[in-house]
Structure formats: structure tokens, C-alpha cells
mmCIF file of C-alpha atoms in Angstrom:
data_model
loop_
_atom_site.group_PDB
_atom_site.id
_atom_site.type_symbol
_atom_site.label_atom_id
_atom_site.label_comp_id
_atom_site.label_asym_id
_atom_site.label_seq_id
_atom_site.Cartn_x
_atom_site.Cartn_y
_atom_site.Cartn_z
ATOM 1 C CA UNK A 1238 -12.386 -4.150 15.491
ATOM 2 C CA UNK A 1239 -14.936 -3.551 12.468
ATOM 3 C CA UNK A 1240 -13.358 -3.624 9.124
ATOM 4 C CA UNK A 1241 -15.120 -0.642 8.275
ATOM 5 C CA UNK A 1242 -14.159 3.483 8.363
ATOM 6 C CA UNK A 1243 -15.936 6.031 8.796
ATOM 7 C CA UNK A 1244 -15.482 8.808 6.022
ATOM 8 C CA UNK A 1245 -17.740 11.795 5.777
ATOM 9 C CA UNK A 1246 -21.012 10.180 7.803
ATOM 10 C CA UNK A 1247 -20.656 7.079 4.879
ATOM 11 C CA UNK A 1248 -19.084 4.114 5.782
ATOM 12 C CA UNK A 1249 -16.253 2.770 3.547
ATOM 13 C CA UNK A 1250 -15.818 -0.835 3.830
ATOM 14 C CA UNK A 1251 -12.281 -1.910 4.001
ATOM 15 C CA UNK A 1252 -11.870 -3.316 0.828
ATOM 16 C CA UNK A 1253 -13.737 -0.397 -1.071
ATOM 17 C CA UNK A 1254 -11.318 1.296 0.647
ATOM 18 C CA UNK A 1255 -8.224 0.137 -0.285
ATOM 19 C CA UNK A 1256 -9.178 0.127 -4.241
ATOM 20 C CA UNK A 1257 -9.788 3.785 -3.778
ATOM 21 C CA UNK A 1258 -6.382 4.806 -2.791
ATOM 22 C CA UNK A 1259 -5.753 8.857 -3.852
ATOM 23 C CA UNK A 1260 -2.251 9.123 -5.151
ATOM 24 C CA UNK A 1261 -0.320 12.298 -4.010
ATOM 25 C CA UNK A 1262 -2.709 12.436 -1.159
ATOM 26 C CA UNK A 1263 -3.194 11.881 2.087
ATOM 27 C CA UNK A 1264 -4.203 8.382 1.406
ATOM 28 C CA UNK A 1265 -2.241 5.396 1.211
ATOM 29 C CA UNK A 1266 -3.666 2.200 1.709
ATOM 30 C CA UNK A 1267 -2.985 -1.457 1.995
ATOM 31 C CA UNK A 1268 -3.699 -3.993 4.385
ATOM 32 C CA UNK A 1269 -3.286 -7.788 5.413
ATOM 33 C CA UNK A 1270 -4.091 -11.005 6.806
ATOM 34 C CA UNK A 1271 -2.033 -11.479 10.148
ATOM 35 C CA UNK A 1272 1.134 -12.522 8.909
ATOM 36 C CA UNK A 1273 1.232 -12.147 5.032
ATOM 37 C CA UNK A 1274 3.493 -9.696 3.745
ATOM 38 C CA UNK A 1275 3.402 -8.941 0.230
ATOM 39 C CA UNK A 1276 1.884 -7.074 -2.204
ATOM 40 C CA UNK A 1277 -1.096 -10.048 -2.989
ATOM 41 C CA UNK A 1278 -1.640 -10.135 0.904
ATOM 42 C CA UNK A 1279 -2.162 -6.559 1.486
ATOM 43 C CA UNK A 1280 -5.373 -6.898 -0.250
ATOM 44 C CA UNK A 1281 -6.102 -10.640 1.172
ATOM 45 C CA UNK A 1282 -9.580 -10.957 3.274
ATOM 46 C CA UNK A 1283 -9.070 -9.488 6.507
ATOM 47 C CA UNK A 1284 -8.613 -12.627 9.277
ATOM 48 C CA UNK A 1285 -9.770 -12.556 12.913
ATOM 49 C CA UNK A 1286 -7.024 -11.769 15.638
ATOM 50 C CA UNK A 1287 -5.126 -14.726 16.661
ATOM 51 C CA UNK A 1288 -6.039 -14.117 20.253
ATOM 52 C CA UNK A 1289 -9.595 -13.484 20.867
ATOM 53 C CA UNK A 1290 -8.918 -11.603 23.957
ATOM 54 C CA UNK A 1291 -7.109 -8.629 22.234
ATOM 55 C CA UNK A 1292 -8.546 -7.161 19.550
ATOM 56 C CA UNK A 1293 -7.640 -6.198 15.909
ATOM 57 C CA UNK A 1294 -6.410 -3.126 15.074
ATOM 58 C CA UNK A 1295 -6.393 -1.134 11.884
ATOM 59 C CA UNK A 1296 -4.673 2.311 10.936
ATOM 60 C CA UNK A 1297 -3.594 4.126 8.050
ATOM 61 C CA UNK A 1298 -1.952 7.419 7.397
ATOM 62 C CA UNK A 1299 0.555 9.671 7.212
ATOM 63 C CA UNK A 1300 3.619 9.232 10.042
ATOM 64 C CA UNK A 1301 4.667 12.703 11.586
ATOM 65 C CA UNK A 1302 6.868 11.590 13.958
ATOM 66 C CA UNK A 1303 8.772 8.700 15.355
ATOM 67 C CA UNK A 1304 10.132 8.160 18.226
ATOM 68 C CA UNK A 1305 12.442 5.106 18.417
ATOM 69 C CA UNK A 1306 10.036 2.289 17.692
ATOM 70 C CA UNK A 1307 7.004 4.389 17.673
ATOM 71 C CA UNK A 1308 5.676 5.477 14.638
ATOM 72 C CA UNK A 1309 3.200 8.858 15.604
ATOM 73 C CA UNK A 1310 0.500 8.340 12.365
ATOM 74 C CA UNK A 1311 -2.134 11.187 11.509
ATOM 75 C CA UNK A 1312 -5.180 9.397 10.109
ATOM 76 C CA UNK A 1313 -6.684 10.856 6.506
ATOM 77 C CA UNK A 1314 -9.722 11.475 8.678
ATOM 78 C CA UNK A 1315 -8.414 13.302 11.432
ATOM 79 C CA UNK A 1316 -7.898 10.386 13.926
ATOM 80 C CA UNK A 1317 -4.503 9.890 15.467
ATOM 81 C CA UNK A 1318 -2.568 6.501 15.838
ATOM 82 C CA UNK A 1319 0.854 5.254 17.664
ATOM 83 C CA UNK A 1320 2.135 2.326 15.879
ATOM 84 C CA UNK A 1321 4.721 -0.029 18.047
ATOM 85 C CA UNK A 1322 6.292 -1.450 15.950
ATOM 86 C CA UNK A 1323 8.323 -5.094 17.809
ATOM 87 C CA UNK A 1324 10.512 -7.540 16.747
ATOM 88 C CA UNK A 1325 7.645 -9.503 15.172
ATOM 89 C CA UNK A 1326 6.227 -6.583 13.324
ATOM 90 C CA UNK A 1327 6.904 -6.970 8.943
ATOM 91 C CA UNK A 1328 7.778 -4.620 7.124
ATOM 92 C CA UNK A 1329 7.328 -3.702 3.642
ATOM 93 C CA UNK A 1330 8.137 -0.780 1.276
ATOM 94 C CA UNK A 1331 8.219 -2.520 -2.067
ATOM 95 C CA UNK A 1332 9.799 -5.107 -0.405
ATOM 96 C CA UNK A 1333 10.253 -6.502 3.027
ATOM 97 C CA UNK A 1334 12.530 -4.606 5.008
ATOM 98 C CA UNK A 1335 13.456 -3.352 8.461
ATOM 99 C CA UNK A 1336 12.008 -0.760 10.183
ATOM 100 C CA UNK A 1337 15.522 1.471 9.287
ATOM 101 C CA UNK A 1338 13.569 1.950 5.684
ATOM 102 C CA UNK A 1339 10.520 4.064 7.554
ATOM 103 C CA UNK A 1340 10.640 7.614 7.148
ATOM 104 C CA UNK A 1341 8.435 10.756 8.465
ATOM 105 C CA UNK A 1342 6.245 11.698 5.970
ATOM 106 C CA UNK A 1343 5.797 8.329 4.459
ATOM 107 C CA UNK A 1344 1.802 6.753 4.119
ATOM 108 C CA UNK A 1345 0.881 3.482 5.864
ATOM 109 C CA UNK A 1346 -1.101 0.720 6.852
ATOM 110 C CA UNK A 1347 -1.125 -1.269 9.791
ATOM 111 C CA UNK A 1348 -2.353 -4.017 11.506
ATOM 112 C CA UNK A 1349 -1.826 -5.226 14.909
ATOM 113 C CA UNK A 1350 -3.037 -5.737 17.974
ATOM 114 C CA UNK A 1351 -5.087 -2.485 20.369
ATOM 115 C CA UNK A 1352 -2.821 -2.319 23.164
ATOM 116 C CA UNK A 1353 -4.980 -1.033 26.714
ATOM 117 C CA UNK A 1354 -1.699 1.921 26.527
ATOM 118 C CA UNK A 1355 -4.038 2.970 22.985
ATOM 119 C CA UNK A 1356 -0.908 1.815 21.031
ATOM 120 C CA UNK A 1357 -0.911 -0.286 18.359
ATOM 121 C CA UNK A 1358 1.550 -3.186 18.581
ATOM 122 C CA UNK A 1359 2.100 -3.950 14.672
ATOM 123 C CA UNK A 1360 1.517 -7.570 13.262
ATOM 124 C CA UNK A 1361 2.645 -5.913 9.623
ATOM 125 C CA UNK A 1362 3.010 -2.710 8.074
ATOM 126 C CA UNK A 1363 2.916 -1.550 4.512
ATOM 127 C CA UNK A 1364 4.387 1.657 3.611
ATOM 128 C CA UNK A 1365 3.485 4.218 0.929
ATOM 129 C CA UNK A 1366 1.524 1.129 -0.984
ATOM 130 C CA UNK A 1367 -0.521 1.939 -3.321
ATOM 131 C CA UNK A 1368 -3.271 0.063 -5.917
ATOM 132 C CA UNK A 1369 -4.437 1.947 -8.537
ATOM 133 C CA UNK A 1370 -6.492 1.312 -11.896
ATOM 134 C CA UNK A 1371 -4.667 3.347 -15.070
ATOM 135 C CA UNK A 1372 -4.229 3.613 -18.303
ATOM 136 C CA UNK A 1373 -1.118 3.435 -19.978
ATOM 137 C CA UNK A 1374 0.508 6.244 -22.137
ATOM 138 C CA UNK A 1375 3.700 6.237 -22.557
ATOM 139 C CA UNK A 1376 6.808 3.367 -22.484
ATOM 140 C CA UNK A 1377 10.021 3.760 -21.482
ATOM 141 C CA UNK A 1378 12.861 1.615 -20.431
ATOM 142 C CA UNK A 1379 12.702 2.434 -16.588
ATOM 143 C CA UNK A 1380 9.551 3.858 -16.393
ATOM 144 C CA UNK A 1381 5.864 3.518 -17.472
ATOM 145 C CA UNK A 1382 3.901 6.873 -17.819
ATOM 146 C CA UNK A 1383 0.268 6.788 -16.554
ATOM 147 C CA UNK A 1384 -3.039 8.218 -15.929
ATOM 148 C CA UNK A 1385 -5.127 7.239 -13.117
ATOM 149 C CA UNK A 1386 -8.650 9.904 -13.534
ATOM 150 C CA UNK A 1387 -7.733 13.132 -14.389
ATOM 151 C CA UNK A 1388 -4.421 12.437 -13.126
ATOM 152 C CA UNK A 1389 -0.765 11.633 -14.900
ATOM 153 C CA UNK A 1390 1.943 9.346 -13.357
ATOM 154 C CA UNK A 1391 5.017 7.689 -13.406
ATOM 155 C CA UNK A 1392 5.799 4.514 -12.582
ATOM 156 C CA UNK A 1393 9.268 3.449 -12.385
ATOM 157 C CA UNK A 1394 9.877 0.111 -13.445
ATOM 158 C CA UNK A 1395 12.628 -1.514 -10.781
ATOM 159 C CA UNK A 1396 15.099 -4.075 -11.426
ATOM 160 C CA UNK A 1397 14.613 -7.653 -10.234
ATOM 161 C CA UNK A 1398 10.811 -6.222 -8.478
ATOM 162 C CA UNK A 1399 8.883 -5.288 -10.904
ATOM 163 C CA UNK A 1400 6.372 -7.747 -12.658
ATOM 164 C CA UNK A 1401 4.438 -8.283 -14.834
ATOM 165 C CA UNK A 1402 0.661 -10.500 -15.100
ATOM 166 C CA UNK A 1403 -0.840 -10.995 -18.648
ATOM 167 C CA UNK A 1404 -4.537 -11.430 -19.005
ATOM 168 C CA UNK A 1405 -4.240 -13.634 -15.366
ATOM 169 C CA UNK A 1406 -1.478 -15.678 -16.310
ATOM 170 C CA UNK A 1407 2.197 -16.279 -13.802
ATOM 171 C CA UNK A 1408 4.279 -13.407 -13.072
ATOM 172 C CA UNK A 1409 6.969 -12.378 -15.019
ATOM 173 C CA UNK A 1410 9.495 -9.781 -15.359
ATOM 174 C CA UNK A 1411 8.866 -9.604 -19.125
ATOM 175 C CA UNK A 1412 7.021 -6.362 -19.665
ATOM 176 C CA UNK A 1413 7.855 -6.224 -23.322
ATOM 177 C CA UNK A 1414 3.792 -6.762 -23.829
ATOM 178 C CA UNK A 1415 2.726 -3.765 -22.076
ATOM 179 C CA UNK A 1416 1.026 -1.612 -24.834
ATOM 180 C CA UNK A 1417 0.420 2.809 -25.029
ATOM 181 C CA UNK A 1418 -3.262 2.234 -24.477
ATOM 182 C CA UNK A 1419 -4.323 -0.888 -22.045
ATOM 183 C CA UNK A 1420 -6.014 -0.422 -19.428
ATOM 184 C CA UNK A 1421 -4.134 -2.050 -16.049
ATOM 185 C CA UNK A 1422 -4.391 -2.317 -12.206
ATOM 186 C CA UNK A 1423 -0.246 -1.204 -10.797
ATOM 187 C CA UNK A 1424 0.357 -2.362 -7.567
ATOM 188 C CA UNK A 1425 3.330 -0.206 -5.714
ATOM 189 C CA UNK A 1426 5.019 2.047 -3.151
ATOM 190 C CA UNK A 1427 4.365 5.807 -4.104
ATOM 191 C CA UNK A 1428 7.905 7.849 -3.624
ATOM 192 C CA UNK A 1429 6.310 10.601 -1.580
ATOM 193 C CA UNK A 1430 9.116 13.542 -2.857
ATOM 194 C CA UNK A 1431 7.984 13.618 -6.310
ATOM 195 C CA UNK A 1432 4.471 11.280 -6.615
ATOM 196 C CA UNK A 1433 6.023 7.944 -8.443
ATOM 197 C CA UNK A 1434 4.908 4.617 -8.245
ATOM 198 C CA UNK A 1435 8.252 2.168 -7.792
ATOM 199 C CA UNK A 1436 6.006 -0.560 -9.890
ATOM 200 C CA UNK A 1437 5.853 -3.845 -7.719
ATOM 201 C CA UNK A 1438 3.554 -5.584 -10.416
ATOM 202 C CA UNK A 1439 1.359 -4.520 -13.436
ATOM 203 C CA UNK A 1440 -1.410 -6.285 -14.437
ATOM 204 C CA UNK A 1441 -2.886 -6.474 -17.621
ATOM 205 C CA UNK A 1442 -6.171 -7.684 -19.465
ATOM 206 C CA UNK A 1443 -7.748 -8.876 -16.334
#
């Protein structure tokens, strides 16, 4: 499968794609090499299926519906996907989970394998991540208060996930040098009842 969308007769590659993500809307991106599941992989170069003979699969969305292990997905450009998810599909919201964590109404990726059914059979799934370019203003000890365009937000700073990245440098989960003012890239999962990020990692002075 190309790693391309269409959107509005222009073609979106995927990774202009994913740094575009629309907050509060209908799109939630992320995406993966087969196999990696965190928050670095979901914007890793894409990688060929592992078995030539079936090909790649991509999908993103909103879920409407699920139906034991079938996630029912309505595209943000009108396309329709069902996502089976297996015993060898991962799973992340923030973290890596189980499947039990996947609720209607919640955005996703996926990434699989096109099934001749027209089912996807999941190789990962990211759900309700987000990456977004803000601006910080306003600290607080649990959250971080943004704006990303015209747009304000709040990301809520979780115990033992959220990290920080100075100017490049190792992770930590020091954020004590986060400043009203810097510009930084938040990488999350948006809470879809009230629009907040749950920050997985800030990064700042890249």
C-alpha cells in the first residue's frame, strides 16, 4: 500500500501527515514500523510488509463501533475501515496496553496487514496519539497549559510517563526546565471527553 492519502484532490504524504495532527478533531494520527510500539516509533520510517504476498495496510480515524475484536473506524476522509485486532496486535494509549483500554469514540492509527475479507488484521495500533508543535503558557504541577495555532490546551503531566528532552539531550522526568514561553513539540494521547493531552514526552530547544 502507498504511504500516501488522499485529502481534498492533494496528496498528503504520510509523514506530512502525521505532523499535522488537528487536536479536538477528527484527526488523530500516529503510525509505525511493523513491530515498534512507542511513542518514537509511531513516527519511525514506514517499513515494507514482512510478507511480500500480503500487503500493508494503513488506517486512521475515529472507532464507532466494536464488535468483540473488531474495531468499526470512520476515516477523517470519509473512508471506512474494520480493524482485527489478534493476539499479536500492540497496543498503545500512552502506554502499551490491552485491547480492554479501547473505547468508541477514541482516534487511531493502524497498521497491519489487508486481509482479502477487506479487514485489517492489526500489526500495532496507537490510540488517540497525538504530535503537536506549541508554545508554552502556563506551568503547573500536573499540568502544562498550551497553545498549538489559534488554539489553547492542556497537557497533563502523568506520573512515572511523562518526559522530558532538553535541547536533544536523554530523557528525563525532570521538567523543572520547562519555561512560560518556549516553543516545544508534545508527544501524547488526547483524552477525547474534554481535549487534553496526557503528556508522554515534551521536547524542548530542538
Amino acid at each position: 500500500m502507498s504511504h500516501t492519502q488522499e485529502s481534498g484532490g492533494r496528496r498528503l504524504d504520510r509523514r506530512r501527515f502525521l505532523t499535522t495532527a488537528a487536536i479536538g478533531g477528527a484527526t488523530i494520527v500516529g503510525a509505525s514500523a511493523l513491530g515498534g510500539l512507542d511513542a518514537e516509533a509511531a513516527f519511525a520510517e514506514p517499513m515494507p510488509s514482512l510478507d511480500a504476498a500480503i500487503p500493508a495496510a494503513f488506517a486512521e480515524g475515529r472507532i464507532v463501533a466494536m464488535n468483540r475484536n473488531v474495531l468499526d473506524v470512520a476515516g477523517s476522509h470519509g473512508e471506512r475501515h474494520l480493524i482485527q485486532l489478534t493476539n499479536a496486535t500492540s497496543i498503545w494509549k500512552l502506554r502499551t496496553t490491552t485491547a480492554e483500554a479501547i473505547e468508541v469514540g477514541d482516534g487511531l492509527y493502524a497498521r497491519g496487514a489487508a486481509m482479502p475479507d477487506g479487514t485489517i488484521a492489526a500489526d500495532a495500533v496507537w490510540v488517540n496519539i497525538v504530535n503537536v508543535y506549541v508554545t508554552i503558557r502556563g506551568i503547573a504541577k500536573d499540568r502544562l497549559h498550551l497553545t498549538h495555532g489559534n488554539d489553547e490546551l492542556v497537557g497533563r503531566i502523568v506520573p512515572d510517563t511523562t518526559t522530558a528532552s532538553y535541547l536533544g539531550g536523554a530523557l528525563t522526568a525532570d521538567l523543572s526546565r520547562t519555561r512560560i514561553g518556549q516553543e516545544a513539540q508534545v508527544l501524547g494521547a488526547w483524552r477525547p471527553a474534554d481535549g487534553s493531552i496526557d503528556i508522554a514526552r515534551v521536547s524542548l530547544g530542538h
